[in-house]
Amino acid sequence: MASRPDIDDLELVVAVARCGSIGAAARSVRLSQPAASARLTRLERRVGLRLFQRDTTGARPTAAGAELARQAEHILGHLDRVFAAAQSADTARPIVVGTFASMAAALFPVLDALLPDAVVDQRVDHGDRLIEWVAEGTMDAALVAIAEQVELPRGTQSRSVGGDELVWFRPAGVAGPGAGRTPLRDREVVCYTYDMQGAPTRQRLTLLGATVRRGASVPTTVAMARRRGHLAVLPRSAVATDLRPGEVIDRLPFRTRLRLSLVTRRPGHPKLLAVLPRLRAELGLT
């Protein structure tokens, strides 16, 4: 079996096919005519076929020569682009970003708009798992609500993206809380929060007289409130931009502050850090 051709062999074959003579081809690849002729003869010997018909008028490719020239041009074209492709691959490496399920629908469309020249690889899981992936180096960043409530792994850091708060969500036609010390007496309230304040919040609602039901996610909680005509307690950022006609959000009778943070390894992906102020504004955070 013939061995693989050298790049110089391929360049010579392409040059001879293009120029129509060995002399002109030799000049284009910076060889003397005898050296080019000898290289072509050795290549034909290795292939076991005549590649060019040579006479005093020039050199014309045989069927085998024309095919080899076509293949050689294709291979050389790829070689010409190999460094650029490697550089492009490094530049275009996806930015791996994760968040929890209830934030995904808000976060990822915003990042897609803010980073039009980047590919964002989207991941969804619980906050503690996302932080672990960042620490392992398999994820560039995680937008979570528990960064201030857990001990971050060594080598990671947290940057505040913005503040949020829990609010009442009232579907159209649903009355707000009543008056007095138990304004939620005989009322069912669906509650969801994306940080670790869920249990204390439910306890405070119970003290106001509510029968509290726990929502599994923002969409689930909103759907339960709309279907059953109940009040709901949700993060403002999750519902403020997606209200239907007649729906309103109000402040709770007690203050709850939520904090969304971006957890990264040090020093953090520069493209993500550059869009943090705009991300805060787009998510409606303070």
PDB file of C-alpha atoms in Angstrom:
ATOM      1  CA  MET A   1       0.000   0.000   0.000  1.00  0.00           C
ATOM      2  CA  ALA A   2       1.277   3.494  -0.866  1.00  0.00           C
ATOM      3  CA  SER A   3       2.334   5.589   2.099  1.00  0.00           C
ATOM      4  CA  ARG A   4       0.651   8.882   2.854  1.00  0.00           C
ATOM      5  CA  PRO A   5       1.707  11.812   0.678  1.00  0.00           C
ATOM      6  CA  ASP A   6       3.605  14.741   2.146  1.00  0.00           C
ATOM      7  CA  ILE A   7       2.054  18.199   2.184  1.00  0.00           C
ATOM      8  CA  ASP A   8       4.740  19.247  -0.309  1.00  0.00           C
ATOM      9  CA  ASP A   9       3.594  16.436  -2.647  1.00  0.00           C
ATOM     10  CA  LEU A  10       0.007  17.630  -2.464  1.00  0.00           C
ATOM     11  CA  GLU A  11       0.978  21.251  -3.097  1.00  0.00           C
ATOM     12  CA  LEU A  12       3.001  20.230  -6.136  1.00  0.00           C
ATOM     13  CA  VAL A  13       0.180  18.141  -7.633  1.00  0.00           C
ATOM     14  CA  VAL A  14      -2.265  21.040  -7.214  1.00  0.00           C
ATOM     15  CA  ALA A  15       0.250  23.469  -8.727  1.00  0.00           C
ATOM     16  CA  VAL A  16       0.953  21.281 -11.778  1.00  0.00           C
ATOM     17  CA  ALA A  17      -2.754  20.724 -12.415  1.00  0.00           C
ATOM     18  CA  ARG A  18      -3.423  24.456 -12.110  1.00  0.00           C
ATOM     19  CA  CYS A  19      -0.403  25.741 -14.075  1.00  0.00           C
ATOM     20  CA  GLY A  20      -0.350  23.108 -16.826  1.00  0.00           C
ATOM     21  CA  SER A  21       3.425  22.742 -16.760  1.00  0.00           C
ATOM     22  CA  ILE A  22       6.049  21.526 -14.336  1.00  0.00           C
ATOM     23  CA  GLY A  23       8.220  24.603 -14.814  1.00  0.00           C
ATOM     24  CA  ALA A  24       5.483  27.061 -13.876  1.00  0.00           C
ATOM     25  CA  ALA A  25       4.354  24.819 -11.023  1.00  0.00           C
ATOM     26  CA  ALA A  26       7.920  24.588  -9.708  1.00  0.00           C
ATOM     27  CA  ARG A  27       8.222  28.370  -9.561  1.00  0.00           C
ATOM     28  CA  SER A  28       4.915  28.693  -7.684  1.00  0.00           C
ATOM     29  CA  VAL A  29       6.058  26.274  -4.952  1.00  0.00           C
ATOM     30  CA  ARG A  30       9.635  27.638  -4.905  1.00  0.00           C
ATOM     31  CA  LEU A  31      11.383  24.583  -6.356  1.00  0.00           C
ATOM     32  CA  SER A  32      13.705  24.203  -9.278  1.00  0.00           C
ATOM     33  CA  GLN A  33      12.216  22.459 -12.296  1.00  0.00           C
ATOM     34  CA  PRO A  34      14.469  19.359 -11.918  1.00  0.00           C
ATOM     35  CA  ALA A  35      13.566  19.070  -8.231  1.00  0.00           C
ATOM     36  CA  ALA A  36       9.848  19.367  -8.998  1.00  0.00           C
ATOM     37  CA  SER A  37      10.090  16.815 -11.799  1.00  0.00           C
ATOM     38  CA  ALA A  38      11.990  14.360  -9.569  1.00  0.00           C
ATOM     39  CA  ARG A  39       9.443  14.789  -6.726  1.00  0.00           C
ATOM     40  CA  LEU A  40       6.564  14.174  -9.123  1.00  0.00           C
ATOM     41  CA  THR A  41       8.251  11.031 -10.462  1.00  0.00           C
ATOM     42  CA  ARG A  42       8.757   9.678  -6.944  1.00  0.00           C
ATOM     43  CA  LEU A  43       5.119  10.376  -6.113  1.00  0.00           C
ATOM     44  CA  GLU A  44       3.916   8.537  -9.200  1.00  0.00           C
ATOM     45  CA  ARG A  45       6.097   5.602  -8.215  1.00  0.00           C
ATOM     46  CA  ARG A  46       4.559   5.525  -4.750  1.00  0.00           C
ATOM     47  CA  VAL A  47       1.021   5.773  -6.114  1.00  0.00           C
ATOM     48  CA  GLY A  48       1.746   3.225  -8.841  1.00  0.00           C
ATOM     49  CA  LEU A  49       0.017   5.349 -11.499  1.00  0.00           C
ATOM     50  CA  ARG A  50       0.942   8.037 -13.973  1.00  0.00           C
ATOM     51  CA  LEU A  51      -0.512  11.291 -12.741  1.00  0.00           C
ATOM     52  CA  PHE A  52       0.418  13.642 -15.589  1.00  0.00           C
ATOM     53  CA  GLN A  53       1.051  13.252 -19.303  1.00  0.00           C
ATOM     54  CA  ARG A  54       4.191  15.307 -19.928  1.00  0.00           C
ATOM     55  CA  ASP A  55       5.520  16.547 -23.258  1.00  0.00           C
ATOM     56  CA  THR A  56       7.056  19.678 -24.711  1.00  0.00           C
ATOM     57  CA  THR A  57       3.745  21.526 -24.517  1.00  0.00           C
ATOM     58  CA  GLY A  58       3.286  21.012 -20.772  1.00  0.00           C
ATOM     59  CA  ALA A  59       1.751  18.560 -18.302  1.00  0.00           C
ATOM     60  CA  ARG A  60      -1.867  17.405 -18.417  1.00  0.00           C
ATOM     61  CA  PRO A  61      -3.400  15.386 -15.564  1.00  0.00           C
ATOM     62  CA  THR A  62      -4.581  11.869 -16.167  1.00  0.00           C
ATOM     63  CA  ALA A  63      -7.857  10.766 -14.593  1.00  0.00           C
ATOM     64  CA  ALA A  64      -5.871   9.634 -11.567  1.00  0.00           C
ATOM     65  CA  GLY A  65      -3.936  12.916 -11.486  1.00  0.00           C
ATOM     66  CA  ALA A  66      -7.084  15.016 -11.727  1.00  0.00           C
ATOM     67  CA  GLU A  67      -8.660  13.118  -8.830  1.00  0.00           C
ATOM     68  CA  LEU A  68      -5.509  13.384  -6.719  1.00  0.00           C
ATOM     69  CA  ALA A  69      -5.356  17.125  -7.440  1.00  0.00           C
ATOM     70  CA  ARG A  70      -9.001  17.512  -6.399  1.00  0.00           C
ATOM     71  CA  GLN A  71      -8.442  15.586  -3.165  1.00  0.00           C
ATOM     72  CA  ALA A  72      -5.210  17.458  -2.468  1.00  0.00           C
ATOM     73  CA  GLU A  73      -6.894  20.837  -2.886  1.00  0.00           C
ATOM     74  CA  HIS A  74      -9.617  19.756  -0.464  1.00  0.00           C
ATOM     75  CA  ILE A  75      -7.073  18.558   2.138  1.00  0.00           C
ATOM     76  CA  LEU A  76      -4.919  21.659   1.838  1.00  0.00           C
ATOM     77  CA  GLY A  77      -7.980  23.855   2.274  1.00  0.00           C
ATOM     78  CA  HIS A  78      -8.706  22.153   5.583  1.00  0.00           C
ATOM     79  CA  LEU A  79      -5.090  22.516   6.676  1.00  0.00           C
ATOM     80  CA  ASP A  80      -5.188  26.215   5.879  1.00  0.00           C
ATOM     81  CA  ARG A  81      -8.128  26.606   8.282  1.00  0.00           C
ATOM     82  CA  VAL A  82      -6.966  24.350  11.099  1.00  0.00           C
ATOM     83  CA  PHE A  83      -5.359  27.043  13.303  1.00  0.00           C
ATOM     84  CA  ALA A  84      -8.262  29.437  12.770  1.00  0.00           C
ATOM     85  CA  ALA A  85     -10.695  26.666  13.663  1.00  0.00           C
ATOM     86  CA  ALA A  86      -8.801  25.913  16.879  1.00  0.00           C
ATOM     87  CA  GLN A  87      -8.800  29.598  17.840  1.00  0.00           C
ATOM     88  CA  SER A  88     -12.478  29.901  16.989  1.00  0.00           C
ATOM     89  CA  ALA A  89     -13.338  26.819  19.042  1.00  0.00           C
ATOM     90  CA  ASP A  90     -11.648  28.311  22.086  1.00  0.00           C
ATOM     91  CA  THR A  91     -13.454  31.608  21.613  1.00  0.00           C
ATOM     92  CA  ALA A  92     -16.814  29.944  20.994  1.00  0.00           C
ATOM     93  CA  ARG A  93     -16.657  27.498  23.907  1.00  0.00           C
ATOM     94  CA  PRO A  94     -20.108  27.405  25.440  1.00  0.00           C
ATOM     95  CA  ILE A  95     -20.590  29.301  28.682  1.00  0.00           C
ATOM     96  CA  VAL A  96     -22.174  26.774  31.029  1.00  0.00           C
ATOM     97  CA  VAL A  97     -24.715  28.472  33.284  1.00  0.00           C
ATOM     98  CA  GLY A  98     -27.138  26.873  35.713  1.00  0.00           C
ATOM     99  CA  THR A  99     -30.054  28.006  37.789  1.00  0.00           C
ATOM    100  CA  PHE A 100     -33.022  26.517  39.635  1.00  0.00           C
ATOM    101  CA  ALA A 101     -36.171  25.531  37.755  1.00  0.00           C
ATOM    102  CA  SER A 102     -38.332  28.506  38.718  1.00  0.00           C
ATOM    103  CA  MET A 103     -35.728  31.016  37.546  1.00  0.00           C
ATOM    104  CA  ALA A 104     -34.835  29.286  34.267  1.00  0.00           C
ATOM    105  CA  ALA A 105     -37.634  30.808  32.174  1.00  0.00           C
ATOM    106  CA  ALA A 106     -36.635  34.311  33.291  1.00  0.00           C
ATOM    107  CA  LEU A 107     -32.839  33.952  33.240  1.00  0.00           C
ATOM    108  CA  PHE A 108     -31.989  32.093  30.050  1.00  0.00           C
ATOM    109  CA  PRO A 109     -33.919  34.247  27.549  1.00  0.00           C
ATOM    110  CA  VAL A 110     -32.298  37.328  29.101  1.00  0.00           C
ATOM    111  CA  LEU A 111     -28.798  35.834  28.858  1.00  0.00           C
ATOM    112  CA  ASP A 112     -29.491  34.828  25.257  1.00  0.00           C
ATOM    113  CA  ALA A 113     -30.297  38.457  24.453  1.00  0.00           C
ATOM    114  CA  LEU A 114     -27.407  39.925  26.459  1.00  0.00           C
ATOM    115  CA  LEU A 115     -24.793  37.529  25.007  1.00  0.00           C
ATOM    116  CA  PRO A 116     -25.704  37.296  21.297  1.00  0.00           C
ATOM    117  CA  ASP A 117     -22.160  36.253  20.313  1.00  0.00           C
ATOM    118  CA  ALA A 118     -21.865  33.495  22.919  1.00  0.00           C
ATOM    119  CA  VAL A 119     -23.380  30.043  23.253  1.00  0.00           C
ATOM    120  CA  VAL A 120     -24.939  29.547  26.694  1.00  0.00           C
ATOM    121  CA  ASP A 121     -25.219  25.913  27.742  1.00  0.00           C
ATOM    122  CA  GLN A 122     -28.268  25.915  30.051  1.00  0.00           C
ATOM    123  CA  ARG A 123     -28.483  23.692  33.140  1.00  0.00           C
ATOM    124  CA  VAL A 124     -31.315  23.422  35.663  1.00  0.00           C
ATOM    125  CA  ASP A 125     -31.068  21.804  39.108  1.00  0.00           C
ATOM    126  CA  HIS A 126     -31.200  22.596  42.821  1.00  0.00           C
ATOM    127  CA  GLY A 127     -28.970  25.397  44.065  1.00  0.00           C
ATOM    128  CA  ASP A 128     -26.674  23.235  46.177  1.00  0.00           C
ATOM    129  CA  ARG A 129     -26.013  20.888  43.257  1.00  0.00           C
ATOM    130  CA  LEU A 130     -25.318  23.787  40.912  1.00  0.00           C
ATOM    131  CA  ILE A 131     -22.770  25.219  43.347  1.00  0.00           C
ATOM    132  CA  GLU A 132     -21.031  21.825  43.476  1.00  0.00           C
ATOM    133  CA  TRP A 133     -20.726  21.785  39.680  1.00  0.00           C
ATOM    134  CA  VAL A 134     -19.204  25.268  39.721  1.00  0.00           C
ATOM    135  CA  ALA A 135     -16.681  24.123  42.330  1.00  0.00           C
ATOM    136  CA  GLU A 136     -15.833  21.061  40.202  1.00  0.00           C
ATOM    137  CA  GLY A 137     -15.182  23.289  37.195  1.00  0.00           C
ATOM    138  CA  THR A 138     -17.895  21.687  35.038  1.00  0.00           C
ATOM    139  CA  MET A 139     -20.041  24.820  35.148  1.00  0.00           C
ATOM    140  CA  ASP A 140     -18.977  28.447  34.672  1.00  0.00           C
ATOM    141  CA  ALA A 141     -21.631  30.047  36.853  1.00  0.00           C
ATOM    142  CA  ALA A 142     -24.797  29.365  38.816  1.00  0.00           C
ATOM    143  CA  LEU A 143     -27.530  31.882  39.599  1.00  0.00           C
ATOM    144  CA  VAL A 144     -28.868  30.803  42.994  1.00  0.00           C
ATOM    145  CA  ALA A 145     -30.784  32.199  45.948  1.00  0.00           C
ATOM    146  CA  ILE A 146     -28.946  30.315  48.690  1.00  0.00           C
ATOM    147  CA  ALA A 147     -25.378  31.604  48.335  1.00  0.00           C
ATOM    148  CA  GLU A 148     -25.634  33.621  51.549  1.00  0.00           C
ATOM    149  CA  GLN A 149     -27.240  30.722  53.415  1.00  0.00           C
ATOM    150  CA  VAL A 150     -24.659  27.995  52.716  1.00  0.00           C
ATOM    151  CA  GLU A 151     -20.902  27.667  52.999  1.00  0.00           C
ATOM    152  CA  LEU A 152     -19.416  28.019  49.536  1.00  0.00           C
ATOM    153  CA  PRO A 153     -16.743  25.517  48.459  1.00  0.00           C
ATOM    154  CA  ARG A 154     -13.149  26.665  48.371  1.00  0.00           C
ATOM    155  CA  GLY A 155     -12.178  28.330  45.125  1.00  0.00           C
ATOM    156  CA  THR A 156     -15.659  29.719  44.441  1.00  0.00           C
ATOM    157  CA  GLN A 157     -17.025  33.181  45.016  1.00  0.00           C
ATOM    158  CA  SER A 158     -20.437  34.808  45.118  1.00  0.00           C
ATOM    159  CA  ARG A 159     -21.452  38.086  43.475  1.00  0.00           C
ATOM    160  CA  SER A 160     -24.771  39.672  44.324  1.00  0.00           C
ATOM    161  CA  VAL A 161     -26.964  40.030  41.253  1.00  0.00           C
ATOM    162  CA  GLY A 162     -29.788  41.804  43.048  1.00  0.00           C
ATOM    163  CA  GLY A 163     -32.466  41.796  45.679  1.00  0.00           C
ATOM    164  CA  ASP A 164     -35.977  40.404  45.414  1.00  0.00           C
ATOM    165  CA  GLU A 165     -38.924  40.081  47.784  1.00  0.00           C
ATOM    166  CA  LEU A 166     -41.955  37.916  48.362  1.00  0.00           C
ATOM    167  CA  VAL A 167     -45.290  39.497  47.377  1.00  0.00           C
ATOM    168  CA  TRP A 168     -48.974  38.675  47.267  1.00  0.00           C
ATOM    169  CA  PHE A 169     -50.193  37.471  43.919  1.00  0.00           C
ATOM    170  CA  ARG A 170     -53.927  37.988  43.427  1.00  0.00           C
ATOM    171  CA  PRO A 171     -55.629  36.465  40.391  1.00  0.00           C
ATOM    172  CA  ALA A 172     -58.404  38.506  38.786  1.00  0.00           C
ATOM    173  CA  GLY A 173     -61.462  38.745  41.048  1.00  0.00           C
ATOM    174  CA  VAL A 174     -59.689  37.434  44.157  1.00  0.00           C
ATOM    175  CA  ALA A 175     -60.002  39.628  47.261  1.00  0.00           C
ATOM    176  CA  GLY A 176     -56.961  40.717  49.170  1.00  0.00           C
ATOM    177  CA  PRO A 177     -56.308  39.977  52.852  1.00  0.00           C
ATOM    178  CA  GLY A 178     -58.804  41.233  55.396  1.00  0.00           C
ATOM    179  CA  ALA A 179     -58.148  43.405  58.432  1.00  0.00           C
ATOM    180  CA  GLY A 180     -57.204  42.691  62.014  1.00  0.00           C
ATOM    181  CA  ARG A 181     -54.631  40.376  63.574  1.00  0.00           C
ATOM    182  CA  THR A 182     -55.691  37.397  61.438  1.00  0.00           C
ATOM    183  CA  PRO A 183     -56.400  38.928  58.023  1.00  0.00           C
ATOM    184  CA  LEU A 184     -56.148  35.494  56.368  1.00  0.00           C
ATOM    185  CA  ARG A 185     -58.647  33.650  58.551  1.00  0.00           C
ATOM    186  CA  ASP A 186     -60.426  30.921  56.559  1.00  0.00           C
ATOM    187  CA  ARG A 187     -58.304  31.712  53.497  1.00  0.00           C
ATOM    188  CA  GLU A 188     -56.118  29.291  51.588  1.00  0.00           C
ATOM    189  CA  VAL A 189     -52.763  30.643  50.443  1.00  0.00           C
ATOM    190  CA  VAL A 190     -50.365  28.928  48.053  1.00  0.00           C
ATOM    191  CA  CYS A 191     -46.745  29.706  48.863  1.00  0.00           C
ATOM    192  CA  TYR A 192     -43.481  29.272  46.972  1.00  0.00           C
ATOM    193  CA  THR A 193     -40.064  30.796  47.612  1.00  0.00           C
ATOM    194  CA  TYR A 194     -36.831  29.873  45.905  1.00  0.00           C
ATOM    195  CA  ASP A 195     -34.523  30.235  48.896  1.00  0.00           C
ATOM    196  CA  MET A 196     -34.424  28.591  52.328  1.00  0.00           C
ATOM    197  CA  GLN A 197     -37.071  30.877  53.849  1.00  0.00           C
ATOM    198  CA  GLY A 198     -39.995  28.700  52.811  1.00  0.00           C
ATOM    199  CA  ALA A 199     -40.732  27.197  56.237  1.00  0.00           C
ATOM    200  CA  PRO A 200     -40.491  30.483  58.211  1.00  0.00           C
ATOM    201  CA  THR A 201     -42.672  32.220  55.613  1.00  0.00           C
ATOM    202  CA  ARG A 202     -45.344  29.534  55.824  1.00  0.00           C
ATOM    203  CA  GLN A 203     -45.292  29.802  59.617  1.00  0.00           C
ATOM    204  CA  ARG A 204     -45.863  33.554  59.476  1.00  0.00           C
ATOM    205  CA  LEU A 205     -48.769  33.089  57.069  1.00  0.00           C
ATOM    206  CA  THR A 206     -50.271  30.509  59.399  1.00  0.00           C
ATOM    207  CA  LEU A 207     -50.082  32.999  62.282  1.00  0.00           C
ATOM    208  CA  LEU A 208     -52.116  35.382  60.104  1.00  0.00           C
ATOM    209  CA  GLY A 209     -54.849  32.746  59.945  1.00  0.00           C
ATOM    210  CA  ALA A 210     -54.092  31.169  56.559  1.00  0.00           C
ATOM    211  CA  THR A 211     -54.291  27.543  55.563  1.00  0.00           C
ATOM    212  CA  VAL A 212     -51.017  27.342  53.674  1.00  0.00           C
ATOM    213  CA  ARG A 213     -50.416  25.063  50.738  1.00  0.00           C
ATOM    214  CA  ARG A 214     -46.964  24.646  49.280  1.00  0.00           C
ATOM    215  CA  GLY A 215     -46.361  25.195  45.575  1.00  0.00           C
ATOM    216  CA  ALA A 216     -43.695  23.103  43.874  1.00  0.00           C
ATOM    217  CA  SER A 217     -42.559  25.863  41.521  1.00  0.00           C
ATOM    218  CA  VAL A 218     -43.540  29.310  40.295  1.00  0.00           C
ATOM    219  CA  PRO A 219     -45.695  28.029  37.385  1.00  0.00           C
ATOM    220  CA  THR A 220     -47.374  25.468  39.654  1.00  0.00           C
ATOM    221  CA  THR A 221     -48.112  28.049  42.350  1.00  0.00           C
ATOM    222  CA  VAL A 222     -49.524  30.557  39.859  1.00  0.00           C
ATOM    223  CA  ALA A 223     -51.662  27.866  38.202  1.00  0.00           C
ATOM    224  CA  MET A 224     -53.024  26.706  41.581  1.00  0.00           C
ATOM    225  CA  ALA A 225     -53.924  30.281  42.561  1.00  0.00           C
ATOM    226  CA  ARG A 226     -55.647  30.978  39.243  1.00  0.00           C
ATOM    227  CA  ARG A 227     -57.553  27.694  39.117  1.00  0.00           C
ATOM    228  CA  ARG A 228     -58.795  27.746  42.729  1.00  0.00           C
ATOM    229  CA  GLY A 229     -59.108  31.509  43.185  1.00  0.00           C
ATOM    230  CA  HIS A 230     -56.588  31.668  46.026  1.00  0.00           C
ATOM    231  CA  LEU A 231     -54.008  34.180  47.097  1.00  0.00           C
ATOM    232  CA  ALA A 232     -50.413  33.186  46.455  1.00  0.00           C
ATOM    233  CA  VAL A 233     -47.084  34.268  47.877  1.00  0.00           C
ATOM    234  CA  LEU A 234     -44.255  34.376  45.326  1.00  0.00           C
ATOM    235  CA  PRO A 235     -41.015  36.215  44.506  1.00  0.00           C
ATOM    236  CA  ARG A 236     -41.776  39.506  42.765  1.00  0.00           C
ATOM    237  CA  SER A 237     -39.358  38.781  39.898  1.00  0.00           C
ATOM    238  CA  ALA A 238     -41.217  35.568  39.084  1.00  0.00           C
ATOM    239  CA  VAL A 239     -44.597  37.167  38.390  1.00  0.00           C
ATOM    240  CA  ALA A 240     -44.226  40.943  37.960  1.00  0.00           C
ATOM    241  CA  THR A 241     -43.728  40.797  34.178  1.00  0.00           C
ATOM    242  CA  ASP A 242     -46.280  38.079  33.412  1.00  0.00           C
ATOM    243  CA  LEU A 243     -49.556  39.304  34.884  1.00  0.00           C
ATOM    244  CA  ARG A 244     -52.850  38.755  33.113  1.00  0.00           C
ATOM    245  CA  PRO A 245     -55.534  41.463  32.981  1.00  0.00           C
ATOM    246  CA  GLY A 246     -57.005  42.037  36.415  1.00  0.00           C
ATOM    247  CA  GLU A 247     -54.148  40.336  38.281  1.00  0.00           C
ATOM    248  CA  VAL A 248     -52.169  42.335  40.807  1.00  0.00           C
ATOM    249  CA  ILE A 249     -49.258  41.976  43.165  1.00  0.00           C
ATOM    250  CA  ASP A 250     -49.160  43.595  46.620  1.00  0.00           C
ATOM    251  CA  ARG A 251     -46.701  43.826  49.468  1.00  0.00           C
ATOM    252  CA  LEU A 252     -46.920  41.314  52.281  1.00  0.00           C
ATOM    253  CA  PRO A 253     -47.673  42.511  55.822  1.00  0.00           C
ATOM    254  CA  PHE A 254     -44.174  41.337  56.733  1.00  0.00           C
ATOM    255  CA  ARG A 255     -40.906  42.034  54.929  1.00  0.00           C
ATOM    256  CA  THR A 256     -38.971  39.248  53.257  1.00  0.00           C
ATOM    257  CA  ARG A 257     -35.746  39.915  51.395  1.00  0.00           C
ATOM    258  CA  LEU A 258     -34.383  37.456  48.882  1.00  0.00           C
ATOM    259  CA  ARG A 259     -30.936  37.700  47.364  1.00  0.00           C
ATOM    260  CA  LEU A 260     -29.973  36.269  43.990  1.00  0.00           C
ATOM    261  CA  SER A 261     -26.263  35.653  43.559  1.00  0.00           C
ATOM    262  CA  LEU A 262     -23.978  34.471  40.795  1.00  0.00           C
ATOM    263  CA  VAL A 263     -21.585  31.799  42.041  1.00  0.00           C
ATOM    264  CA  THR A 264     -18.430  31.315  39.965  1.00  0.00           C
ATOM    265  CA  ARG A 265     -14.918  30.043  40.296  1.00  0.00           C
ATOM    266  CA  ARG A 266     -12.274  32.723  40.617  1.00  0.00           C
ATOM    267  CA  PRO A 267     -11.992  35.044  38.764  1.00  0.00           C
ATOM    268  CA  GLY A 268     -15.247  34.316  36.891  1.00  0.00           C
ATOM    269  CA  HIS A 269     -16.147  34.328  33.196  1.00  0.00           C
ATOM    270  CA  PRO A 270     -15.516  37.883  31.881  1.00  0.00           C
ATOM    271  CA  LYS A 271     -18.518  37.909  29.536  1.00  0.00           C
ATOM    272  CA  LEU A 272     -20.891  37.016  32.354  1.00  0.00           C
ATOM    273  CA  LEU A 273     -19.404  39.573  34.714  1.00  0.00           C
ATOM    274  CA  ALA A 274     -19.709  42.274  32.070  1.00  0.00           C
ATOM    275  CA  VAL A 275     -23.484  41.849  31.746  1.00  0.00           C
ATOM    276  CA  LEU A 276     -24.338  41.619  35.467  1.00  0.00           C
ATOM    277  CA  PRO A 277     -25.712  45.192  35.749  1.00  0.00           C
ATOM    278  CA  ARG A 278     -27.964  44.678  32.718  1.00  0.00           C
ATOM    279  CA  LEU A 279     -28.986  41.246  33.992  1.00  0.00           C
ATOM    280  CA  ARG A 280     -30.103  42.832  37.273  1.00  0.00           C
ATOM    281  CA  ALA A 281     -32.235  45.364  35.410  1.00  0.00           C
ATOM    282  CA  GLU A 282     -33.751  42.827  33.038  1.00  0.00           C
ATOM    283  CA  LEU A 283     -34.778  40.541  35.914  1.00  0.00           C
ATOM    284  CA  GLY A 284     -36.353  43.462  37.774  1.00  0.00           C
ATOM    285  CA  LEU A 285     -34.058  43.107  40.783  1.00  0.00           C
ATOM    286  CA  THR A 286     -32.992  45.902  43.106  1.00  0.00           C
TER     287      THR A 286
END
